[in-house]
Tab-separated table of C-alpha atoms and ligand atoms in Angstrom:
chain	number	residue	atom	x	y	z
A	83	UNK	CA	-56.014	-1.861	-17.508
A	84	UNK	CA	-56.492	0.131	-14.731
A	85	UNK	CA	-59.507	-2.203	-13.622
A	86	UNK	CA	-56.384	-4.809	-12.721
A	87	UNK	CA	-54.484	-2.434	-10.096
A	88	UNK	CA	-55.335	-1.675	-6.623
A	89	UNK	CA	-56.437	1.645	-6.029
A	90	UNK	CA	-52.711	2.002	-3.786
A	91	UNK	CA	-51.108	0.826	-6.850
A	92	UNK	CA	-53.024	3.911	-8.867
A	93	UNK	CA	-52.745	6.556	-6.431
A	94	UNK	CA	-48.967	5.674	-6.543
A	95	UNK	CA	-48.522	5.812	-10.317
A	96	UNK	CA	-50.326	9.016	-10.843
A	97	UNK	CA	-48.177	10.419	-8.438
A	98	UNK	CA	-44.933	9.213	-10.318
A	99	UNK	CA	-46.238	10.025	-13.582
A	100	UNK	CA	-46.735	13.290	-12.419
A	101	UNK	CA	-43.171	13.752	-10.869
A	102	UNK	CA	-42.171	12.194	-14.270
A	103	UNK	CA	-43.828	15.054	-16.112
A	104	UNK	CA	-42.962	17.973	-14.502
A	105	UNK	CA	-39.119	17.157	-13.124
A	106	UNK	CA	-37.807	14.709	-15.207
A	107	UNK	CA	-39.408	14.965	-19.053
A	108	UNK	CA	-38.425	19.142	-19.542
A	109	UNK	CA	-34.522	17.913	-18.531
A	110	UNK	CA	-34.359	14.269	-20.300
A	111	UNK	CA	-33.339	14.769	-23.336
A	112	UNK	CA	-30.479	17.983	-22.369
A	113	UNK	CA	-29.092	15.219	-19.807
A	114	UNK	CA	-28.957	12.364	-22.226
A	115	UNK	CA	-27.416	14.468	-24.892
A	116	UNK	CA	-24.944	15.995	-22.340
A	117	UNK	CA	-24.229	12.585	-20.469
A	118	UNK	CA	-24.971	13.746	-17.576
A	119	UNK	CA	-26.309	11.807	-14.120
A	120	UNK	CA	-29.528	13.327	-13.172
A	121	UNK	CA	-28.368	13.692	-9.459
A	122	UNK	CA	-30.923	16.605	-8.811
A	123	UNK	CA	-34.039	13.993	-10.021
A	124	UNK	CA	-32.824	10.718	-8.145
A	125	UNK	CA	-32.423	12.560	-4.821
A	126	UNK	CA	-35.846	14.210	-5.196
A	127	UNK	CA	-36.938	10.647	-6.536
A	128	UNK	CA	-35.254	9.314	-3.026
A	129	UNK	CA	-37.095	11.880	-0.723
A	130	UNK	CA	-40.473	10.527	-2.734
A	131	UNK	CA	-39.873	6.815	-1.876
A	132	UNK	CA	-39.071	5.626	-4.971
A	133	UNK	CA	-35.678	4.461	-4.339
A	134	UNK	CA	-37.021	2.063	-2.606
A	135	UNK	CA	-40.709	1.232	-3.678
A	136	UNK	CA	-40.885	-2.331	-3.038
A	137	UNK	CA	-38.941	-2.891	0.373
A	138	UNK	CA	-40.116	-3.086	4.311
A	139	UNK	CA	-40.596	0.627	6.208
A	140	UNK	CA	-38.706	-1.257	8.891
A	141	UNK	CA	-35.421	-0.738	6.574
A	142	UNK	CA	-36.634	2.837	5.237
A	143	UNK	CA	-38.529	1.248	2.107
A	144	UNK	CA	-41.816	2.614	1.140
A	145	UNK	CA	-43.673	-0.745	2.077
A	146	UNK	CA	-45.145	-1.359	-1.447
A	147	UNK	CA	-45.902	-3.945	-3.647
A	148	UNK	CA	-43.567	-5.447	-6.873
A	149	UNK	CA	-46.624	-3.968	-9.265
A	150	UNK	CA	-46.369	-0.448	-8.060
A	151	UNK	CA	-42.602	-0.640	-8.346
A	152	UNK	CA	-43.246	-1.902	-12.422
A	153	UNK	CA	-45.132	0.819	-12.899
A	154	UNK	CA	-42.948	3.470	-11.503
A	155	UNK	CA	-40.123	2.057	-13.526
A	156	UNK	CA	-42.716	2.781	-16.386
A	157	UNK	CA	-43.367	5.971	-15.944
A	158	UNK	CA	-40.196	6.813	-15.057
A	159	UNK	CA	-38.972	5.619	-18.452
A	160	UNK	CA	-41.706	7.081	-19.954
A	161	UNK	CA	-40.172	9.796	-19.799
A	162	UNK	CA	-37.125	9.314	-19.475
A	163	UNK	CA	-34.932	5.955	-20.122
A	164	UNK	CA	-32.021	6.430	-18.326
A	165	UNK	CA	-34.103	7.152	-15.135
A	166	UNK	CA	-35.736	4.422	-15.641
A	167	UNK	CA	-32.492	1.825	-15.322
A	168	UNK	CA	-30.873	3.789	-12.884
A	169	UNK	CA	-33.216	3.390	-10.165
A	170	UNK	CA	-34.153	0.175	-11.440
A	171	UNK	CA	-30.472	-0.983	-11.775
A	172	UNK	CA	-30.273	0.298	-7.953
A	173	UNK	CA	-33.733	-1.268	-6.900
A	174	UNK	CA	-33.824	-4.385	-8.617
A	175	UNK	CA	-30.115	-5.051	-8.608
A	176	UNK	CA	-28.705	-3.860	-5.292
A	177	UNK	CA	-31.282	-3.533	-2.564
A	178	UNK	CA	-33.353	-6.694	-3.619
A	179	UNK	CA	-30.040	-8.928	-3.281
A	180	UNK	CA	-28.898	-7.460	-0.081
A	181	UNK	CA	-32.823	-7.138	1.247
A	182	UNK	CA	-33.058	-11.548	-0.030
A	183	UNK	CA	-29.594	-12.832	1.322
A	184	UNK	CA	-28.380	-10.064	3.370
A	185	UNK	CA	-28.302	-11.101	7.160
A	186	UNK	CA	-29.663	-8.640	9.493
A	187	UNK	CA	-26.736	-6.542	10.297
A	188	UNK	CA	-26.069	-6.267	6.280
A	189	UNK	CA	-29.780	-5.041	5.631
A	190	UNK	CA	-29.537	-2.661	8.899
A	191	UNK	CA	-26.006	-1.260	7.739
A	192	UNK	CA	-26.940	-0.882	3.547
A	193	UNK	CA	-30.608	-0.640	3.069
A	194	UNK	CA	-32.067	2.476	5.008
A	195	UNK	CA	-29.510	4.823	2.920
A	196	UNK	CA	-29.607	3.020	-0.084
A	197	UNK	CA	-33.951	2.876	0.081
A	198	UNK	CA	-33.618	6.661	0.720
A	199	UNK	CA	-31.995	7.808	-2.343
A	200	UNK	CA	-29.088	8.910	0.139
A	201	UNK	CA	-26.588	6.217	-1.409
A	202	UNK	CA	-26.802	4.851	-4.839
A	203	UNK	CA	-26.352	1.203	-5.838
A	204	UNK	CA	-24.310	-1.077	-8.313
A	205	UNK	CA	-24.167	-4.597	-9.667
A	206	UNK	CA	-20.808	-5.939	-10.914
A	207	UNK	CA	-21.539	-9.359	-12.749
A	208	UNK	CA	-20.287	-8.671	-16.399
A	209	UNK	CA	-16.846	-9.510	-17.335
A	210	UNK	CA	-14.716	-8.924	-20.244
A	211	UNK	CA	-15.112	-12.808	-20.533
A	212	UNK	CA	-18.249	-13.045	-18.468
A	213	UNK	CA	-20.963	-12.062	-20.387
A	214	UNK	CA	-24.012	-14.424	-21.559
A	215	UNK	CA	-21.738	-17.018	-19.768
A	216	UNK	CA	-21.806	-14.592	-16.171
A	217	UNK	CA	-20.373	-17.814	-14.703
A	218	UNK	CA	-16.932	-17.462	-15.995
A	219	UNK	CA	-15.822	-15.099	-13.478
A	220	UNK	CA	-12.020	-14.294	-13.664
A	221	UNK	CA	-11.913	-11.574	-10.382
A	222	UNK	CA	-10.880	-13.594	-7.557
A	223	UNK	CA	-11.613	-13.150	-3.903
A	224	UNK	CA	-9.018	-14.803	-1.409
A	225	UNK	CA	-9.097	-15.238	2.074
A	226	UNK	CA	-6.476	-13.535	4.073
A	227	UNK	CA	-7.321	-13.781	7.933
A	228	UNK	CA	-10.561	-12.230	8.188
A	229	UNK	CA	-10.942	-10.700	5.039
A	230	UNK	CA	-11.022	-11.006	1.346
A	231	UNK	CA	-8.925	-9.850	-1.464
A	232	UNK	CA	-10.493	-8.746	-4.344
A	233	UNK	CA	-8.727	-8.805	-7.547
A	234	UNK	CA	-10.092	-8.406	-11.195
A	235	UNK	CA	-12.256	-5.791	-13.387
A	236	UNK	CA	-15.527	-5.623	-14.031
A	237	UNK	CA	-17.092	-4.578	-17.160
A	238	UNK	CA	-20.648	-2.275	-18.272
A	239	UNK	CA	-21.451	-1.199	-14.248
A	240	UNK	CA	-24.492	0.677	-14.797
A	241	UNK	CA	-24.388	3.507	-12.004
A	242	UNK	CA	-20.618	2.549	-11.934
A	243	UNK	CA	-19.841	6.119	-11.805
A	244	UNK	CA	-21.800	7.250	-8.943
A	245	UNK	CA	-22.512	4.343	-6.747
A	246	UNK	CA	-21.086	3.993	-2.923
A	247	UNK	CA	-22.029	0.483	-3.029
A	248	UNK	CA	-21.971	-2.748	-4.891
A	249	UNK	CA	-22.697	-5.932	-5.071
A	250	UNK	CA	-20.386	-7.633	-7.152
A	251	UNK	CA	-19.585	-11.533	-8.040
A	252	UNK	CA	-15.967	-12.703	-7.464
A	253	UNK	CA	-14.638	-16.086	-7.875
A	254	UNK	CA	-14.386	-17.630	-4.439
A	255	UNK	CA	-12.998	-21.155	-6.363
A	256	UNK	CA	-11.453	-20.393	-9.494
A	257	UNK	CA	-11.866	-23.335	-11.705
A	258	UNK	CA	-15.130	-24.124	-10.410
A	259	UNK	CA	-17.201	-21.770	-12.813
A	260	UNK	CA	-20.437	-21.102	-11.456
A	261	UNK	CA	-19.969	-23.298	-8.284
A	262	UNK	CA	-17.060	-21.486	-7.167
A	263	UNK	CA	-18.671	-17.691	-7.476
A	264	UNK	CA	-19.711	-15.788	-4.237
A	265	UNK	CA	-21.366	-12.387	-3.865
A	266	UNK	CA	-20.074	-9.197	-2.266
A	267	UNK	CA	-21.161	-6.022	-0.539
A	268	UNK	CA	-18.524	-3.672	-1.707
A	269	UNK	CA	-17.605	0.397	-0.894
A	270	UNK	CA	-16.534	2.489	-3.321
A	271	UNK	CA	-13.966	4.123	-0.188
A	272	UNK	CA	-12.713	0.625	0.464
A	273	UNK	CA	-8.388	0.969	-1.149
A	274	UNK	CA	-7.645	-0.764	-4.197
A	275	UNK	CA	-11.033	-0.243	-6.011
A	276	UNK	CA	-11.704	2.338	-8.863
A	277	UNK	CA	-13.288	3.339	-11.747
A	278	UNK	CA	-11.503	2.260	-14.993
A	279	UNK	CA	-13.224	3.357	-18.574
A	280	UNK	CA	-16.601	4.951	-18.575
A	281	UNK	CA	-18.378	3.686	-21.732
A	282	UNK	CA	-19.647	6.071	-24.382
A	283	UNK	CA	-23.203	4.568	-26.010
A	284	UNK	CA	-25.916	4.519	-28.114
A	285	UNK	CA	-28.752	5.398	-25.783
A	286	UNK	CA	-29.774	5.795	-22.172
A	287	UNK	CA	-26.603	8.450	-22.170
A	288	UNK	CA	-27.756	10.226	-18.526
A	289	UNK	CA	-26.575	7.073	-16.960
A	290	UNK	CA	-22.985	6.009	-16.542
A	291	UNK	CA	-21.771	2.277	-17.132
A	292	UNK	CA	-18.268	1.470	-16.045
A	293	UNK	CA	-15.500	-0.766	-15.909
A	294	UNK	CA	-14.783	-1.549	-12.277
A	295	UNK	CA	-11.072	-2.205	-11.390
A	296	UNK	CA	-10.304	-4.066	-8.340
A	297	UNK	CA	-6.173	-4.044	-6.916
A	298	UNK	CA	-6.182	-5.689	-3.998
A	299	UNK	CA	-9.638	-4.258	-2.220
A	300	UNK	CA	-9.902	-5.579	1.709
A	301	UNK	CA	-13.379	-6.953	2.092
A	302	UNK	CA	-14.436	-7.614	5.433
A	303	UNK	CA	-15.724	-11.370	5.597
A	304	UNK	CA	-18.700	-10.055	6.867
A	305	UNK	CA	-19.307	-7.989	3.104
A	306	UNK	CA	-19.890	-11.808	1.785
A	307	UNK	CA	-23.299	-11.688	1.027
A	308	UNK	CA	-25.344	-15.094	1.060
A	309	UNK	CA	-23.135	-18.045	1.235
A	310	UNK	CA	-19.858	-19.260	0.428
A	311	UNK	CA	-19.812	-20.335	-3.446
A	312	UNK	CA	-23.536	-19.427	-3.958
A	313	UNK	CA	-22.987	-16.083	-5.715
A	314	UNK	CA	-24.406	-17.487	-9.329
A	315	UNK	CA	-27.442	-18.134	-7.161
A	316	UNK	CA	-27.770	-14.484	-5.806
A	317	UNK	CA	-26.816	-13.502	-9.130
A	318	UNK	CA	-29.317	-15.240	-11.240
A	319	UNK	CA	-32.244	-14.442	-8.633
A	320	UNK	CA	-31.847	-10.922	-8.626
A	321	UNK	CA	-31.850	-11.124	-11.920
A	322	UNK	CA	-35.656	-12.334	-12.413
A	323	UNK	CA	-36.786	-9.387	-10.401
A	324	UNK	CA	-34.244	-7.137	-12.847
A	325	UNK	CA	-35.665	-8.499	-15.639
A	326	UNK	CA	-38.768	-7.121	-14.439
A	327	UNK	CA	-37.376	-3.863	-13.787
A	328	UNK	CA	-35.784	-3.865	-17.682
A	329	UNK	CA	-39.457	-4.804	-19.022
A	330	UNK	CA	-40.986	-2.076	-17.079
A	331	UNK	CA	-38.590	0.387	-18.683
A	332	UNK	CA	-39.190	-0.782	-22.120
A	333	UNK	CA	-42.823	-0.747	-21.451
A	334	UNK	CA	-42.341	3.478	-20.638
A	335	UNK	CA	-40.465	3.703	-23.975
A	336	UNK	CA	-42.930	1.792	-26.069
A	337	UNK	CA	-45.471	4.410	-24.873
A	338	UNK	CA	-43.615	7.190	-25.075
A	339	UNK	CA	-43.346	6.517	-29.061
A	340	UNK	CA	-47.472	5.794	-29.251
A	341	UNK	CA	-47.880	9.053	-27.284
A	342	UNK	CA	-45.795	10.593	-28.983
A	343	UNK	CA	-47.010	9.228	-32.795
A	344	UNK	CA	-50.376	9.765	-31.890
A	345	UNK	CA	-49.580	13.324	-31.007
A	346	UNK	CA	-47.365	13.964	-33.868
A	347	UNK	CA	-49.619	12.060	-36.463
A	348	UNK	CA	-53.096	13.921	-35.733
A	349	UNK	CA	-51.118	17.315	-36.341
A	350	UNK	CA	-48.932	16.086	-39.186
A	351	UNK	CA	-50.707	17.634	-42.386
A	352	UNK	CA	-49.523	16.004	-46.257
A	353	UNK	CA	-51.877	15.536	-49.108
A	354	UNK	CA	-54.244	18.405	-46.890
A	355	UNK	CA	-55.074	16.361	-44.676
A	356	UNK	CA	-53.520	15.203	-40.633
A	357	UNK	CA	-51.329	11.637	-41.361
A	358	UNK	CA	-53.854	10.161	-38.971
A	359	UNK	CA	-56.085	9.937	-41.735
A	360	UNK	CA	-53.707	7.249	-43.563
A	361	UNK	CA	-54.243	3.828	-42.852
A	362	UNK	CA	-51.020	2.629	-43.236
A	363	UNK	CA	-50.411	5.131	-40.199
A	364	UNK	CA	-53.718	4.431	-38.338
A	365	UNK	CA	-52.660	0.100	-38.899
A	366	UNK	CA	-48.968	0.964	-37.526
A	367	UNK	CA	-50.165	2.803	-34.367
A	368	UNK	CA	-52.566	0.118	-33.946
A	369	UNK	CA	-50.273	-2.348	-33.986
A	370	UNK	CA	-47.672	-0.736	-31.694
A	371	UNK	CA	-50.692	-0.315	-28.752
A	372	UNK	CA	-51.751	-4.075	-29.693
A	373	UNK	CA	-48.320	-5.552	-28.883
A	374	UNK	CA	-48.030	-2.811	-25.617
A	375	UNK	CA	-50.497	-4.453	-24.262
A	376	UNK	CA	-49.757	-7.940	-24.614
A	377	UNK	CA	-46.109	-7.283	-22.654
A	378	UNK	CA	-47.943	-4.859	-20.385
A	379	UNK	CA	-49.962	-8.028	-19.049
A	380	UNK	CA	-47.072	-9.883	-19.097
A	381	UNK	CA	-44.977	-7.727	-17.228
A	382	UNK	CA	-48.129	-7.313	-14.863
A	383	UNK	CA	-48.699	-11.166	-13.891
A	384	UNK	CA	-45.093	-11.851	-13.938
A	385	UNK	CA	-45.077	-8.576	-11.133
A	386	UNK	CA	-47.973	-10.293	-9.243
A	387	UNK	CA	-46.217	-13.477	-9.342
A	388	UNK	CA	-43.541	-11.783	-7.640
A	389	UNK	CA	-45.700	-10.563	-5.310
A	390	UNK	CA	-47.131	-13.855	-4.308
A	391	UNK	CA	-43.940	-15.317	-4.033
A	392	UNK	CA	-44.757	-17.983	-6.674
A	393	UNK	CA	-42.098	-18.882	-9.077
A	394	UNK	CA	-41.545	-16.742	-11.998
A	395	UNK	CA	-38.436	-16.525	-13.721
A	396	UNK	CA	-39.405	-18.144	-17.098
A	397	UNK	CA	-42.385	-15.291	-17.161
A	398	UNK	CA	-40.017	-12.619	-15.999
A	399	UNK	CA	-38.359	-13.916	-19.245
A	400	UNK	CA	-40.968	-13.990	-21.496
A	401	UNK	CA	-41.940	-10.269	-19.891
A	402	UNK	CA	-38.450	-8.833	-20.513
A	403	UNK	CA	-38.505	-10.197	-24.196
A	404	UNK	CA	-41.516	-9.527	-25.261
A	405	UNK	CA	-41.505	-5.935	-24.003
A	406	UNK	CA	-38.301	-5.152	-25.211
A	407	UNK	CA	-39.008	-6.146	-28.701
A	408	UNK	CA	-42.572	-4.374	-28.447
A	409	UNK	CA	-40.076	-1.003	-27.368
A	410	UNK	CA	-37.850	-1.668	-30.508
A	411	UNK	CA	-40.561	-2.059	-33.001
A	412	UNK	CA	-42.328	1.250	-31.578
A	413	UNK	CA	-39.643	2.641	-31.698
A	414	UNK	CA	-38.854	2.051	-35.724
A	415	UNK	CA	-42.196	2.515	-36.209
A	416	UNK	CA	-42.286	6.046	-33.659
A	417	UNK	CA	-39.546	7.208	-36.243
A	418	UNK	CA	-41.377	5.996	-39.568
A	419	UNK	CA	-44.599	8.135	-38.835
A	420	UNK	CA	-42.416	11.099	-37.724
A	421	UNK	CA	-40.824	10.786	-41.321
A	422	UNK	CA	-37.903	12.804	-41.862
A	423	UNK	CA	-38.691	14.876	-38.935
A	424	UNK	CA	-38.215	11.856	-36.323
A	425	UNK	CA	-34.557	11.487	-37.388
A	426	UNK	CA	-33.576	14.944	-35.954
A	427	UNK	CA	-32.847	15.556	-33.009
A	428	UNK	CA	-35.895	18.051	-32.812
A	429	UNK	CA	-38.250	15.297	-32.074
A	430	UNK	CA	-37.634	12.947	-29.111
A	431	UNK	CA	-37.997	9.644	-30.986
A	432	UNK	CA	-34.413	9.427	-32.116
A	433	UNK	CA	-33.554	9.573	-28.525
A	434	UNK	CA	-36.562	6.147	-27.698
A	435	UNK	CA	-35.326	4.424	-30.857
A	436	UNK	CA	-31.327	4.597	-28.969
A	437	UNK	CA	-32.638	3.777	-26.022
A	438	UNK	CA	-35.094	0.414	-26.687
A	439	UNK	CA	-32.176	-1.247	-28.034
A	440	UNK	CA	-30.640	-1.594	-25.282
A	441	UNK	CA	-33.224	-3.510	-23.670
A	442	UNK	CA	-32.462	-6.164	-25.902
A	443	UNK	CA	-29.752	-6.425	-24.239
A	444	UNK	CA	-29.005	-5.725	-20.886
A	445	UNK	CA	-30.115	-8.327	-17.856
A	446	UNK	CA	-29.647	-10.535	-20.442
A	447	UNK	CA	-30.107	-10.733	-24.327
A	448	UNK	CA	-33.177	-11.767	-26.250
A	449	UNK	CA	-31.463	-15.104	-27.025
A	450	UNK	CA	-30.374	-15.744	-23.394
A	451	UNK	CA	-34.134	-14.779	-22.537
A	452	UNK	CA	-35.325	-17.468	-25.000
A	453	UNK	CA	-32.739	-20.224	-23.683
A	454	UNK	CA	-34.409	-19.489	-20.195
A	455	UNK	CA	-38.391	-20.118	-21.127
A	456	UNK	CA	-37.376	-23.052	-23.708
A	457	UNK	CA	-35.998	-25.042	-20.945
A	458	UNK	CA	-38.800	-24.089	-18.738
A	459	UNK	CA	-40.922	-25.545	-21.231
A	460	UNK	CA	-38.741	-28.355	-21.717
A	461	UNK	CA	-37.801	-29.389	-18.550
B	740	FAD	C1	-25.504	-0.109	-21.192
B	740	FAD	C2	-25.204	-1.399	-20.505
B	740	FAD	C3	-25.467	-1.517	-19.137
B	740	FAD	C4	-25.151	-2.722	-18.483
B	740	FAD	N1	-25.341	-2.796	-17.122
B	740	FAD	C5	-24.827	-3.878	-16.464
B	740	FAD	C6	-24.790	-3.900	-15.027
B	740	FAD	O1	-25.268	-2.973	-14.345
B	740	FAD	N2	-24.182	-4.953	-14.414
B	740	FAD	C7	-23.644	-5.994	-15.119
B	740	FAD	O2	-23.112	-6.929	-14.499
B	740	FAD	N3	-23.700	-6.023	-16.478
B	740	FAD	C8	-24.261	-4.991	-17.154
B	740	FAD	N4	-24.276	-4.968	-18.531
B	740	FAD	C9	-23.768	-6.137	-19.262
B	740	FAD	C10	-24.860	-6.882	-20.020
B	740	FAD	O3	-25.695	-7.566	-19.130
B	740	FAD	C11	-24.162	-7.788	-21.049
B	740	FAD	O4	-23.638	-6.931	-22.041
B	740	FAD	C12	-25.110	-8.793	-21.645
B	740	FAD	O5	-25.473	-9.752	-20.690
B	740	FAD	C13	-24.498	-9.522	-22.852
B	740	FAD	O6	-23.185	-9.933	-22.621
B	740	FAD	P1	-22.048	-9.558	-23.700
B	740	FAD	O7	-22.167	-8.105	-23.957
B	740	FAD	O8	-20.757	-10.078	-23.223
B	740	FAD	O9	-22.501	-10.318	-25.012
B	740	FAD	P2	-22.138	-11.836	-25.408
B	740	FAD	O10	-22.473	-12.751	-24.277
B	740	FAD	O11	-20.767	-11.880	-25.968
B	740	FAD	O12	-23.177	-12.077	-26.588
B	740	FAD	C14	-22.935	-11.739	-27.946
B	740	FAD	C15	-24.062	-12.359	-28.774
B	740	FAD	O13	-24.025	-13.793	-28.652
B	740	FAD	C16	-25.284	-14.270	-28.194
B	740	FAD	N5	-25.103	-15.437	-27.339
B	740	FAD	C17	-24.222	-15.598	-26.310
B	740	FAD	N6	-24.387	-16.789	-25.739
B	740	FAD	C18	-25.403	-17.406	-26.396
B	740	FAD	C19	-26.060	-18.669	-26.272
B	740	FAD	N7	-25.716	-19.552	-25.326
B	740	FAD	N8	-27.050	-18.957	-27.142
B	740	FAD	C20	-27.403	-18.077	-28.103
B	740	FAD	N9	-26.839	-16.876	-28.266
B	740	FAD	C21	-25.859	-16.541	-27.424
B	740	FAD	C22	-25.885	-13.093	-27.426
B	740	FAD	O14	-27.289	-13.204	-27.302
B	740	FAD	C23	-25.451	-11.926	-28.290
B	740	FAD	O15	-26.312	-11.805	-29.387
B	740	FAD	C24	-24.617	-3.809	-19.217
B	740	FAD	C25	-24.386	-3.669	-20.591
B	740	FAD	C26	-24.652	-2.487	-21.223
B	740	FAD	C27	-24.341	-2.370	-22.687
């Protein structure tokens, strides 16, 4: 499909897939077994510009496109899931809020550290309560003088662990549900916040995702970012680019199990003869680059839509479905033509099939997904 990308979109790709290859893909699967943050790749991933693909040079972006962002999310999570949401938790979820509502003096105080890699970035939305229904925010934020007092937890953080900045969704009118929500710009230094549990998952184990406990933080009023009682906005924009972000990642794990297959299934000798020869495994690997294809265009014209600044959150929808269901099945089927073999840890396809399910998931489930592009079409 490279016919559809500019040649600045391919120049930039290669050049991630190559990082991808050499730095991240010999440490991915120690880090995800050992649950450990890849600090060592996102700062080298920072001094390369891809913390911040998609934003201005004027605020230390690298003055791309949406589309080259998608497909450094890809090949990022090609190799390497928990990469992949960590820097697209941090782009998509964190500088693109602060970048769209932020006034000036937010974007020139957050974004040139954060776009650099220097500082990392995370969204608080998710409550114990708050899930599918992200309105139902229990964390308050009071004024007091000239600030506001946060109070509350947060739940599933990802980048929790290691972020020095969030934006996180506080209930400005308690009652009020999603017209009483506003958005913050919060420190990790400010007093009164911390880290409460850190969760312990099926997949994408390299990155952290924490509860977020808030005892009285100070807020500056100037921290509110966008307006009062507008946070469900901020929060439901940001996520149609996240969405994005989530497809592109199951897009690099839906690969990574046809690369991998392909690999595994020429080489794979039984009855004298390579696996490939089968057609039950030649129609399964067909199948799996069929339906990567289909939610790689999707994920493309949703990214250009982006781009043009045409509406597209029903087909950031139907992109974040479609390709996380197209990483799931791969990822079953990844395992099936690695037989036995692909449920040991010697293979890597254990670690894709943990890893796409989470897709399903995060930045909202498949049903929520569905809920969004039925009442597109029905409205
Ligand atoms: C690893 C990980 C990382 C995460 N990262 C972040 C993050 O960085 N920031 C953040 O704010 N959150 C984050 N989350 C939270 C995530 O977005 C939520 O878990 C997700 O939105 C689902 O909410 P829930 O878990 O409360 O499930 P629930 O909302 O309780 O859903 C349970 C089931 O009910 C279904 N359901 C709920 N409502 C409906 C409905 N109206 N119609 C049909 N079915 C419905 C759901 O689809 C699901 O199948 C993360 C979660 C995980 C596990």
């Amino acid at each position: 499909m490279d016919y559809l990308l500019t040649e600045e979109q391919r120049m930039l790709r290669d050049m991630v897939s190559k990082f991808a290859k050499e730095k991240i893909a010999p440490v991915a699967s120690e880090n995800e077994r050992n649950h450990r943050f890849p600090w060592e790749i996102i700062r080298e991933a920072g001094e390369l510009g891809l913390m911040g693909i998609a934003y201005p040079q004027e605020y230390g972006g690298a003055g791309m496109d949406f589309v080259s962002y998608f497909l450094a999310i890809e090949e990022i999570s090609r190799w390497c899931a928990s990469t992949g949401v960590i820097i697209s938790a941090h782009s998509s979820l964190v500088c693109d809020p602060i970048y769209r509502f932020g006034t000036e003096e937010q974007k020139r105080k957050y974004l040139p550290e954060l776009l650099s890699g220097k500082k990392i970035g995370s969204f608080s939305l998710t409550e114990a309560q708050a899930g599918s229904d992200a309105g139902n925010t229990k964390t308050t934020a009071t004024k007091v003088g000239n600030k506001w007092i946060l109070n509350g937890s947060k739940l599933f953080a990802t980048n929790g662990a290691e972020a020095d900045v969030f934006v996180l969704i506080a209930s400005t009118d308690p009652g009020k549900k999603t017209k009483g929500v506003s958005a913050f710009i919060v420190e990790k230094d400010m007093p009164g916040y911390r880290i409460g549990k850190l969760e312990r998952k099926l997949g994408i184990r390299a990155s952290s995702t924490a509860e977020i406990i808030l005892e009285n933080v100070e807020v500056p009023e100037e921290n509110m970012l966008g307006e009062l009682n507008q946070g469900f906005k901020v929060a439901m924009v940001t996520l149609d680019g996240g969405r994005l972000g989530i497809a592109a990642q199951a897009l690099g794990i839906a690969r990574a199990c046809i690369e991998d297959s392909v690999k595994y299934a020429k080489e794979r000798v039984q009855f004298d003869q390579p696996i490939a020869n089968f057609q039950a495994i030649q129609w399964m690997l067909a199948d799996m680059w069929m339906e990567y294809n289909a939610a790689w265009l999707l994920t493309w014209r949703a990214s250009v839509m982006k781009d043009k600044g045409l509406p597209y959150s029903a087909e950031a929808s139907l992109a974040k479905l479609k390709a996380s269901e197209v990483a799931m099945d791969a990822a079953r089927k990844a395992i099936q033509i690695h037989g036995g073999y692909g449920y040991t840890e010697d293979f890597n396809v254990e670690r894709y099939y943990r890893d796409a399910k989470i897709t399903e998931i995060y930045e909202g489930t498949s049903e929520i997904q569905r809920l969004v592009i039925a009442r597109h079409l029905l409205k």
